Coordinates of C-alpha atoms in Angstrom, one line a residue:
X1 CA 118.7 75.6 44.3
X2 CA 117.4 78.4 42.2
X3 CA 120.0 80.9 40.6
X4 CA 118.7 83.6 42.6
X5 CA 119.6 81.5 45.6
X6 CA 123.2 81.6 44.0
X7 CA 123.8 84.9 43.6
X8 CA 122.5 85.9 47.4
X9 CA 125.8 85.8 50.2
X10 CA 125.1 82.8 52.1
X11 CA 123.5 82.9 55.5
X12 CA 125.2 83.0 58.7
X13 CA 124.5 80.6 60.4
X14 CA 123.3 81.0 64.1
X15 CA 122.3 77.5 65.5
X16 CA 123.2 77.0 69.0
X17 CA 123.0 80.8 69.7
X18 CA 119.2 81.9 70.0
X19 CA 119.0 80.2 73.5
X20 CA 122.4 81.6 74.9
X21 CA 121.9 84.3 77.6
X22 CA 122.7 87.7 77.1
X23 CA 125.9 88.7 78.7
X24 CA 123.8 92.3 79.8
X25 CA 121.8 91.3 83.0
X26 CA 118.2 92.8 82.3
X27 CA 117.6 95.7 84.1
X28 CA 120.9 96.8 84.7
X29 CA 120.7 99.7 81.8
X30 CA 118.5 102.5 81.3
X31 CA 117.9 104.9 78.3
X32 CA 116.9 108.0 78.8
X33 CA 113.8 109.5 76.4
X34 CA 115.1 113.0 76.8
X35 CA 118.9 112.8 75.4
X36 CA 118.8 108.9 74.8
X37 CA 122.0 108.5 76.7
X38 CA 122.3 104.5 78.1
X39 CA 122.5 104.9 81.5
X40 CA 123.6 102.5 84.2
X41 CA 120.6 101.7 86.5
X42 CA 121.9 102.3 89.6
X43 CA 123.8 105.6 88.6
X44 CA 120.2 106.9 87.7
X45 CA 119.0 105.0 90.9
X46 CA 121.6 107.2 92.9
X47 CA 120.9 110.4 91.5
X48 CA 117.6 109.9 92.6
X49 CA 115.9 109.1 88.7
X50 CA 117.5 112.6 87.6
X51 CA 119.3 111.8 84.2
X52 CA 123.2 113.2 85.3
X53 CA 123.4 113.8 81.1
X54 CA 120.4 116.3 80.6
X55 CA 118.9 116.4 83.9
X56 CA 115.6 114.8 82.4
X57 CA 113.4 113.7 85.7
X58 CA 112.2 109.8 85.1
X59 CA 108.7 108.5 86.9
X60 CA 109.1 107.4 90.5
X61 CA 107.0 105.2 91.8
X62 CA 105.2 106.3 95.1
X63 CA 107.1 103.6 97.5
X64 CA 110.4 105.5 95.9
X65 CA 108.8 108.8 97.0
X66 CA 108.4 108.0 100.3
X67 CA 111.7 106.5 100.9
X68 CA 113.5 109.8 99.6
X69 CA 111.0 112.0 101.6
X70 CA 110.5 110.4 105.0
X71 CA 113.4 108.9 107.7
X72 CA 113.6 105.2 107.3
X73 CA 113.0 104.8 111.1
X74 CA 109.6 105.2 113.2
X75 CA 107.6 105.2 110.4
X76 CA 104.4 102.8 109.7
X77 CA 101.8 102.5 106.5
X78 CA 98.3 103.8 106.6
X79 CA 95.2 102.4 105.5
X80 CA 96.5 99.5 104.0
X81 CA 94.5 96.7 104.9
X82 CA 91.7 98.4 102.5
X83 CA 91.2 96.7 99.0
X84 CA 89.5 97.6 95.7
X85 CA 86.1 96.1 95.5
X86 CA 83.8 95.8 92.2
X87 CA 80.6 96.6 93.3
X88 CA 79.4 97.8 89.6
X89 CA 80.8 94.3 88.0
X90 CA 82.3 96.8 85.5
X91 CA 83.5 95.9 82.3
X92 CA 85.1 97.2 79.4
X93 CA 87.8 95.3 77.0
X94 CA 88.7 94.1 80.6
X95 CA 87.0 93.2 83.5
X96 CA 87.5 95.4 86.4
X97 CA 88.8 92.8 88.9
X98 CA 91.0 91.6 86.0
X99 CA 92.4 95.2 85.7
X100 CA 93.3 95.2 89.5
X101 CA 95.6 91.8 89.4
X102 CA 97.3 93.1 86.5
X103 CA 97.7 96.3 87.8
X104 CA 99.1 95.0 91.5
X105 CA 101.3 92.1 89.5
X106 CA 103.3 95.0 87.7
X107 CA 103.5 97.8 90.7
X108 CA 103.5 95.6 93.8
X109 CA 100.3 97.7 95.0
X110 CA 97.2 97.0 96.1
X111 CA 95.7 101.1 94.9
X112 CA 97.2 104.0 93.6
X113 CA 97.6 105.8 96.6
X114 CA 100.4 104.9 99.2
X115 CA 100.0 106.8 102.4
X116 CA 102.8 107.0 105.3
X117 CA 102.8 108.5 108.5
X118 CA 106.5 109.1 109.9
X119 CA 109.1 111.9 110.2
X120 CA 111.2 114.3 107.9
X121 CA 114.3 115.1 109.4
X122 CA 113.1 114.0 112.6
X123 CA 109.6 116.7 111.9
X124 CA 106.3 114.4 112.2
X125 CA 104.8 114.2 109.2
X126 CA 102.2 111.9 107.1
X127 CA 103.0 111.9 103.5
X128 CA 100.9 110.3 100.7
X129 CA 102.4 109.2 96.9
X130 CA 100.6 108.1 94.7
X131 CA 101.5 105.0 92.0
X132 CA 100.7 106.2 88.3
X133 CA 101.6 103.0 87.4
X134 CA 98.4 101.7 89.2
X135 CA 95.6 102.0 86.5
X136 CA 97.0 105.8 86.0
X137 CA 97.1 106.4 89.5
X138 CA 92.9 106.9 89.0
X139 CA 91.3 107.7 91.9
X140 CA 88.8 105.2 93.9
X141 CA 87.2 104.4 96.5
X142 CA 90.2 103.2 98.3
X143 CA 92.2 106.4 97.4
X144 CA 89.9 108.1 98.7
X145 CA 89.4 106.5 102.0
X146 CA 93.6 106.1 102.5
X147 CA 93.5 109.6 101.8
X148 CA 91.0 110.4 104.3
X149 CA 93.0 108.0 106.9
X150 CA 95.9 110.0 106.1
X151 CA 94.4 113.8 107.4
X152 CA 92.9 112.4 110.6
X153 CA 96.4 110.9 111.0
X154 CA 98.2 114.0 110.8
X155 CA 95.6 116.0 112.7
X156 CA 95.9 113.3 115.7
X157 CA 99.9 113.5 115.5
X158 CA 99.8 117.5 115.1
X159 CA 101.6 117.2 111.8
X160 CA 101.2 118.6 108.2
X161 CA 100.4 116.2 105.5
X162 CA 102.3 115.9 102.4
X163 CA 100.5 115.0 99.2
X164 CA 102.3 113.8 95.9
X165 CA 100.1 113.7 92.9
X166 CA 100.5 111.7 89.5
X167 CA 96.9 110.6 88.5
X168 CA 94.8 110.8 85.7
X169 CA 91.7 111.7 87.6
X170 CA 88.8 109.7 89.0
X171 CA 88.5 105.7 87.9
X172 CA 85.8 105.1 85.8
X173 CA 85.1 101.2 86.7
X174 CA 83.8 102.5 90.1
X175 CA 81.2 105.1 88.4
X176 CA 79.8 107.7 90.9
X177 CA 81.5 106.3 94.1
X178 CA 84.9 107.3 92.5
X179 CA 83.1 111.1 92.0
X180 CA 82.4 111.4 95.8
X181 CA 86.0 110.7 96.4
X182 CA 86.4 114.6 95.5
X183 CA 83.8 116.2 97.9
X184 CA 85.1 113.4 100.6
X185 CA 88.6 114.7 100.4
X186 CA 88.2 118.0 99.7
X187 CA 86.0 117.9 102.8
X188 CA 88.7 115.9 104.6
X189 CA 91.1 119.0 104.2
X190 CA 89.2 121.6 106.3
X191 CA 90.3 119.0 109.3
X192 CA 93.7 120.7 108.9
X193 CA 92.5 123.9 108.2
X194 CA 90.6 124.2 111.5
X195 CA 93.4 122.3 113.4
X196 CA 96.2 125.2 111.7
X197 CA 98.1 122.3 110.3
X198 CA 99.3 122.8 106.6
X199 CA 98.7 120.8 103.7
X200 CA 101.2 120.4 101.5
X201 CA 100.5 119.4 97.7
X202 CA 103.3 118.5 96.0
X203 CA 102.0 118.3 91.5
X204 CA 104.3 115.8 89.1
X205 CA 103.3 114.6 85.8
X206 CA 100.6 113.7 85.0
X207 CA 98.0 115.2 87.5
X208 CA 95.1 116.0 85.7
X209 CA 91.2 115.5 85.9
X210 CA 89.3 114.9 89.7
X211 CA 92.6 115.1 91.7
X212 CA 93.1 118.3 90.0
X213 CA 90.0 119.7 90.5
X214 CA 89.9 118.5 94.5
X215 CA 92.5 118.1 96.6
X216 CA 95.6 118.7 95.0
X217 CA 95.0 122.3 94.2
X218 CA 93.7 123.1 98.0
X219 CA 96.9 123.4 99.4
X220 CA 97.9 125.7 101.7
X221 CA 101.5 125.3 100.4

């Protein structure tokens, strides 16, 4: 033993401890980025991801949207059976179908767009969220098509359709086909103009690039 060794405090010792489970189920708290209160997860769950301390708004995800938006009864998903498909075999640091496991494994989602046709207070309505979460809630192919599904749903039913937007514009592993989502929803929209039904766009953070320069600014509300 050296005599710096000496002079140091002796270690506490910790054997036996680095395996033993934390007495804190995980999940169960929640800090808030705006006043950095810790907030009890189902407090904030309740108070529909409003922080009761500061009143900061947290992310929800597009399945949470539609549960606080639309009656729990007589409702029924849209355009779901439609899947991703990588007809450019793009590649970056990651390959594109590599992006889309990772991206459904940590959001539960299959796209970034969620669309739902059922009623508000007992009002028909089709509603569509979209999941940031999902690649950055970029818009494809199959957001474009679900979106698409969504207005010819609401113009068959005689309801307005409700758009929430979080994206960070069109998804570059699907090159040009994810540009012609804008003119093809865009175009999609003057369905409910010529039927008198209103289109509702409803902008959180972030929506930015080709959802912000299509749809989402079309509204008629």
């Amino acid at each position: 033993m050296s005599w710096l060794n000496k002079l140091l405090p002796p270690k506490i010792k910790r054997e036996g401890r680095a395996d033993k489970p934390s007495s804190v189920p995980e999940g169960l708290w929640s800090k808030c980025p705006a006043c950095e209160a810790v907030l009890y997860y189902t407090d904030l769950e309740s108070n529909l991801q409003v922080c009761p301390k500061c009143n900061h708004h947290h992310p929800v995800s597009a399945r949470e949207r539609l549960n606080l938006l639309l009656d729990e009864e007589g409702r029924h998903e849209l355009g779901a059976e439609i899947r991703p498909v990588d007809i450019l075999k793009f590649k970056d640091s990651k390959k594109y179908p590599d992006r889309l496991t990772a991206a459904k494994s940590s959001t539960g989602e299959d796209d970034a767009l969620v669309v739902m046709q059922g009623s508000i207070h007992a009002i028909p309505a089709v509603v569509a969220a979209f999941e940031f979460k999902f690649i950055g809630g970029s818009m494809g192919a199959v957001v474009g098509e679900r979106f698409v599904r969504g207005v010819q749903a609401a113009v068959e039913a005689r309801a307005p359709f409700i758009c929430v937007a979080a994206s960070g514009g069109a998804r570059m592993q699907e090159g040009l086909n994810s540009l012609m989502q804008m003119a093809k929803t865009s175009a999609a929209l003057q369905l409910l103009t010529d039927a008198k039904l209103p289109f509702i766009s409803i902008l959180t953070d972030p929506t930015m690039g080709g959802v912000s320069a299509s749809f989402a600014f079309r509204a008629t509300w």
